[in-house]
């Protein structure tokens, strides 16, 4: 699976602007599924699921990664061709569709994250009891800040470099027990701050 798929066709962009297909793609990014498995997962008819799968496969967004025979029937396992999707500059004339697709993708990520939170064991939320976040066994943070666009892009680049370093360190760990961690990163521009009063209070504390 590629880490990033560049959307170059308008039909691909439109296909990903459908809320249900976003939910479908979120699952197919995680692992391969058959049409039957997805039908049961989403409580939807197999015919409807197969319609969406064929459309996504035709557009090159998903692919068959393996087949298995069960009771004389060949089962096809579908998976996303990439863990991430991004529109090519050639699609910029369709700015409104691009914005809506990105919005739906981010919303789909948050919906899947909420599901994973509900599925997680209670031990995942047992904190060490220290006020220092570096001692916590969870990552939970929402905040706002003012910044230039260039500085925000620097942060995004540094964020992905840190994720890469984290994964590299994990691969190099030897002889220690490893847990599975689920992480979601979201950041975007907003029209106004909802944290204005809180940020002002922090600034007053720093001036004292």
GROMACS .gro file of C-alpha atoms in nm:
model
  208
    1UNK     CA    1   0.000   0.000   0.000
    2UNK     CA    2   0.130   0.345  -0.093
    3UNK     CA    3   0.151   0.612   0.176
    4UNK     CA    4  -0.009   0.873  -0.054
    5UNK     CA    5  -0.225   0.850  -0.366
    6UNK     CA    6  -0.250   1.162  -0.584
    7UNK     CA    7  -0.604   1.212  -0.715
    8UNK     CA    8  -0.568   1.325  -1.076
    9UNK     CA    9  -0.915   1.253  -1.218
   10UNK     CA   10  -1.231   1.449  -1.143
   11UNK     CA   11  -1.433   1.124  -1.122
   12UNK     CA   12  -1.200   1.003  -0.846
   13UNK     CA   13  -1.257   1.326  -0.656
   14UNK     CA   14  -1.635   1.296  -0.694
   15UNK     CA   15  -1.627   0.934  -0.578
   16UNK     CA   16  -1.459   1.039  -0.255
   17UNK     CA   17  -1.711   1.317  -0.194
   18UNK     CA   18  -1.976   1.060  -0.100
   19UNK     CA   19  -2.011   1.028   0.283
   20UNK     CA   20  -2.070   0.652   0.277
   21UNK     CA   21  -1.776   0.586   0.046
   22UNK     CA   22  -1.556   0.778   0.288
   23UNK     CA   23  -1.666   0.541   0.567
   24UNK     CA   24  -1.602   0.247   0.335
   25UNK     CA   25  -1.255   0.373   0.244
   26UNK     CA   26  -1.166   0.425   0.611
   27UNK     CA   27  -1.222   0.054   0.672
   28UNK     CA   28  -1.040  -0.052   0.355
   29UNK     CA   29  -0.738   0.156   0.455
   30UNK     CA   30  -0.711  -0.054   0.771
   31UNK     CA   31  -0.723  -0.403   0.619
   32UNK     CA   32  -0.875  -0.612   0.335
   33UNK     CA   33  -1.248  -0.697   0.345
   34UNK     CA   34  -1.482  -0.903   0.131
   35UNK     CA   35  -1.810  -0.762   0.009
   36UNK     CA   36  -1.993  -0.997   0.247
   37UNK     CA   37  -1.791  -0.878   0.545
   38UNK     CA   38  -1.860  -0.514   0.459
   39UNK     CA   39  -2.228  -0.593   0.407
   40UNK     CA   40  -2.248  -0.729   0.762
   41UNK     CA   41  -2.035  -0.448   0.903
   42UNK     CA   42  -2.248  -0.168   0.758
   43UNK     CA   43  -2.577  -0.364   0.769
   44UNK     CA   44  -2.631  -0.303   0.399
   45UNK     CA   45  -2.724  -0.535   0.114
   46UNK     CA   46  -2.438  -0.712  -0.065
   47UNK     CA   47  -2.563  -0.574  -0.397
   48UNK     CA   48  -2.529  -0.217  -0.270
   49UNK     CA   49  -2.185  -0.281  -0.122
   50UNK     CA   50  -2.061  -0.447  -0.442
   51UNK     CA   51  -2.187  -0.149  -0.643
   52UNK     CA   52  -1.967   0.087  -0.440
   53UNK     CA   53  -1.672  -0.153  -0.449
   54UNK     CA   54  -1.690  -0.185  -0.828
   55UNK     CA   55  -1.703   0.192  -0.870
   56UNK     CA   56  -1.405   0.248  -0.640
   57UNK     CA   57  -1.210  -0.033  -0.806
   58UNK     CA   58  -1.288   0.102  -1.155
   59UNK     CA   59  -1.145   0.440  -1.051
   60UNK     CA   60  -0.827   0.280  -0.914
   61UNK     CA   61  -0.895   0.376  -0.550
   62UNK     CA   62  -0.918   0.019  -0.421
   63UNK     CA   63  -0.792  -0.315  -0.552
   64UNK     CA   64  -0.833  -0.688  -0.498
   65UNK     CA   65  -0.539  -0.796  -0.283
   66UNK     CA   66  -0.623  -1.166  -0.242
   67UNK     CA   67  -0.884  -1.430  -0.314
   68UNK     CA   68  -0.997  -1.730  -0.110
   69UNK     CA   69  -1.228  -2.020  -0.193
   70UNK     CA   70  -1.500  -2.096   0.059
   71UNK     CA   71  -1.777  -2.351  -0.002
   72UNK     CA   72  -1.696  -2.347  -0.373
   73UNK     CA   73  -1.728  -1.968  -0.393
   74UNK     CA   74  -1.432  -1.741  -0.472
   75UNK     CA   75  -1.416  -1.458  -0.219
   76UNK     CA   76  -1.244  -1.136  -0.322
   77UNK     CA   77  -1.071  -0.922  -0.062
   78UNK     CA   78  -1.059  -0.551  -0.137
   79UNK     CA   79  -0.824  -0.293   0.012
   80UNK     CA   80  -0.743   0.072  -0.043
   81UNK     CA   81  -0.448   0.138  -0.276
   82UNK     CA   82  -0.313   0.395  -0.031
   83UNK     CA   83  -0.334   0.507   0.330
   84UNK     CA   84  -0.383   0.868   0.220
   85UNK     CA   85  -0.530   1.063  -0.071
   86UNK     CA   86  -0.453   1.412  -0.197
   87UNK     CA   87  -0.584   1.606  -0.502
   88UNK     CA   88  -0.341   1.697  -0.780
   89UNK     CA   89  -0.287   2.064  -0.869
   90UNK     CA   90  -0.459   1.998  -1.204
   91UNK     CA   91  -0.791   1.970  -1.016
   92UNK     CA   92  -0.765   2.318  -0.864
   93UNK     CA   93  -1.044   2.458  -1.087
   94UNK     CA   94  -1.275   2.235  -0.879
   95UNK     CA   95  -1.187   2.408  -0.552
   96UNK     CA   96  -1.532   2.366  -0.398
   97UNK     CA   97  -1.537   1.990  -0.461
   98UNK     CA   98  -1.181   1.957  -0.330
   99UNK     CA   99  -1.272   2.141  -0.010
  100UNK     CA  100  -1.582   1.928   0.044
  101UNK     CA  101  -1.392   1.604  -0.020
  102UNK     CA  102  -1.119   1.700   0.227
  103UNK     CA  103  -1.382   1.800   0.483
  104UNK     CA  104  -1.560   1.464   0.447
  105UNK     CA  105  -1.230   1.273   0.469
  106UNK     CA  106  -1.139   1.447   0.793
  107UNK     CA  107  -1.488   1.392   0.932
  108UNK     CA  108  -1.463   1.025   0.836
  109UNK     CA  109  -1.132   1.000   1.020
  110UNK     CA  110  -1.290   1.147   1.333
  111UNK     CA  111  -1.589   0.913   1.312
  112UNK     CA  112  -1.357   0.613   1.287
  113UNK     CA  113  -1.150   0.749   1.576
  114UNK     CA  114  -1.462   0.777   1.792
  115UNK     CA  115  -1.542   0.414   1.715
  116UNK     CA  116  -1.191   0.306   1.811
  117UNK     CA  117  -1.215   0.501   2.138
  118UNK     CA  118  -1.534   0.316   2.230
  119UNK     CA  119  -1.375  -0.020   2.138
  120UNK     CA  120  -1.055   0.042   2.335
  121UNK     CA  121  -0.999  -0.142   2.668
  122UNK     CA  122  -1.037   0.052   2.992
  123UNK     CA  123  -0.664   0.005   3.055
  124UNK     CA  124  -0.599   0.241   2.762
  125UNK     CA  125  -0.728   0.532   2.971
  126UNK     CA  126  -0.558   0.455   3.302
  127UNK     CA  127  -0.326   0.752   3.351
  128UNK     CA  128  -0.011   0.739   3.562
  129UNK     CA  129  -0.155   1.007   3.791
  130UNK     CA  130   0.116   1.262   3.715
  131UNK     CA  131   0.041   1.613   3.589
  132UNK     CA  132   0.328   1.587   3.342
  133UNK     CA  133   0.177   1.483   3.004
  134UNK     CA  134   0.500   1.299   2.917
  135UNK     CA  135   0.403   1.038   3.179
  136UNK     CA  136   0.053   0.979   3.040
  137UNK     CA  137  -0.035   0.663   2.849
  138UNK     CA  138  -0.273   0.851   2.618
  139UNK     CA  139  -0.247   1.142   2.376
  140UNK     CA  140  -0.542   1.382   2.404
  141UNK     CA  141  -0.507   1.746   2.310
  142UNK     CA  142  -0.720   2.016   2.145
  143UNK     CA  143  -0.594   2.372   2.117
  144UNK     CA  144  -0.579   2.678   1.895
  145UNK     CA  145  -0.302   2.918   1.807
  146UNK     CA  146  -0.240   3.203   1.565
  147UNK     CA  147   0.029   3.149   1.304
  148UNK     CA  148   0.131   3.229   0.949
  149UNK     CA  149   0.048   2.966   0.688
  150UNK     CA  150   0.419   2.902   0.631
  151UNK     CA  151   0.474   2.836   1.000
  152UNK     CA  152   0.176   2.598   1.008
  153UNK     CA  153   0.321   2.409   0.711
  154UNK     CA  154   0.652   2.385   0.899
  155UNK     CA  155   0.465   2.232   1.193
  156UNK     CA  156   0.289   1.977   0.969
  157UNK     CA  157   0.622   1.875   0.814
  158UNK     CA  158   0.784   1.846   1.157
  159UNK     CA  159   0.484   1.646   1.281
  160UNK     CA  160   0.518   1.383   1.007
  161UNK     CA  161   0.895   1.370   1.060
  162UNK     CA  162   0.829   1.301   1.428
  163UNK     CA  163   0.579   1.026   1.337
  164UNK     CA  164   0.845   0.871   1.113
  165UNK     CA  165   1.102   0.886   1.391
  166UNK     CA  166   0.853   0.732   1.635
  167UNK     CA  167   0.790   0.440   1.396
  168UNK     CA  168   1.164   0.396   1.337
  169UNK     CA  169   1.233   0.379   1.712
  170UNK     CA  170   0.951   0.125   1.750
  171UNK     CA  171   1.101  -0.100   1.480
  172UNK     CA  172   1.438  -0.088   1.653
  173UNK     CA  173   1.304  -0.184   1.997
  174UNK     CA  174   1.428  -0.527   2.098
  175UNK     CA  175   1.325  -0.749   2.388
  176UNK     CA  176   1.044  -0.523   2.515
  177UNK     CA  177   0.670  -0.573   2.515
  178UNK     CA  178   0.493  -0.356   2.258
  179UNK     CA  179   0.135  -0.229   2.261
  180UNK     CA  180  -0.076  -0.120   1.963
  181UNK     CA  181  -0.152   0.254   1.961
  182UNK     CA  182  -0.413   0.429   1.748
  183UNK     CA  183  -0.344   0.795   1.666
  184UNK     CA  184  -0.527   1.060   1.465
  185UNK     CA  185  -0.386   1.401   1.376
  186UNK     CA  186  -0.619   1.682   1.267
  187UNK     CA  187  -0.539   2.049   1.210
  188UNK     CA  188  -0.708   2.317   0.998
  189UNK     CA  189  -0.779   2.688   0.971
  190UNK     CA  190  -1.091   2.827   1.144
  191UNK     CA  191  -1.262   3.165   1.107
  192UNK     CA  192  -1.249   3.265   1.472
  193UNK     CA  193  -1.104   3.139   1.796
  194UNK     CA  194  -1.328   2.965   2.044
  195UNK     CA  195  -1.045   2.971   2.297
  196UNK     CA  196  -1.007   3.353   2.307
  197UNK     CA  197  -1.091   3.405   2.675
  198UNK     CA  198  -0.891   3.104   2.784
  199UNK     CA  199  -0.584   3.216   2.588
  200UNK     CA  200  -0.619   3.564   2.733
  201UNK     CA  201  -0.619   3.417   3.085
  202UNK     CA  202  -0.298   3.226   3.009
  203UNK     CA  203  -0.132   3.545   2.884
  204UNK     CA  204  -0.231   3.727   3.206
  205UNK     CA  205  -0.079   3.446   3.414
  206UNK     CA  206   0.247   3.473   3.220
  207UNK     CA  207   0.263   3.850   3.278
  208UNK     CA  208   0.247   3.811   3.658
   0.00000   0.00000   0.00000
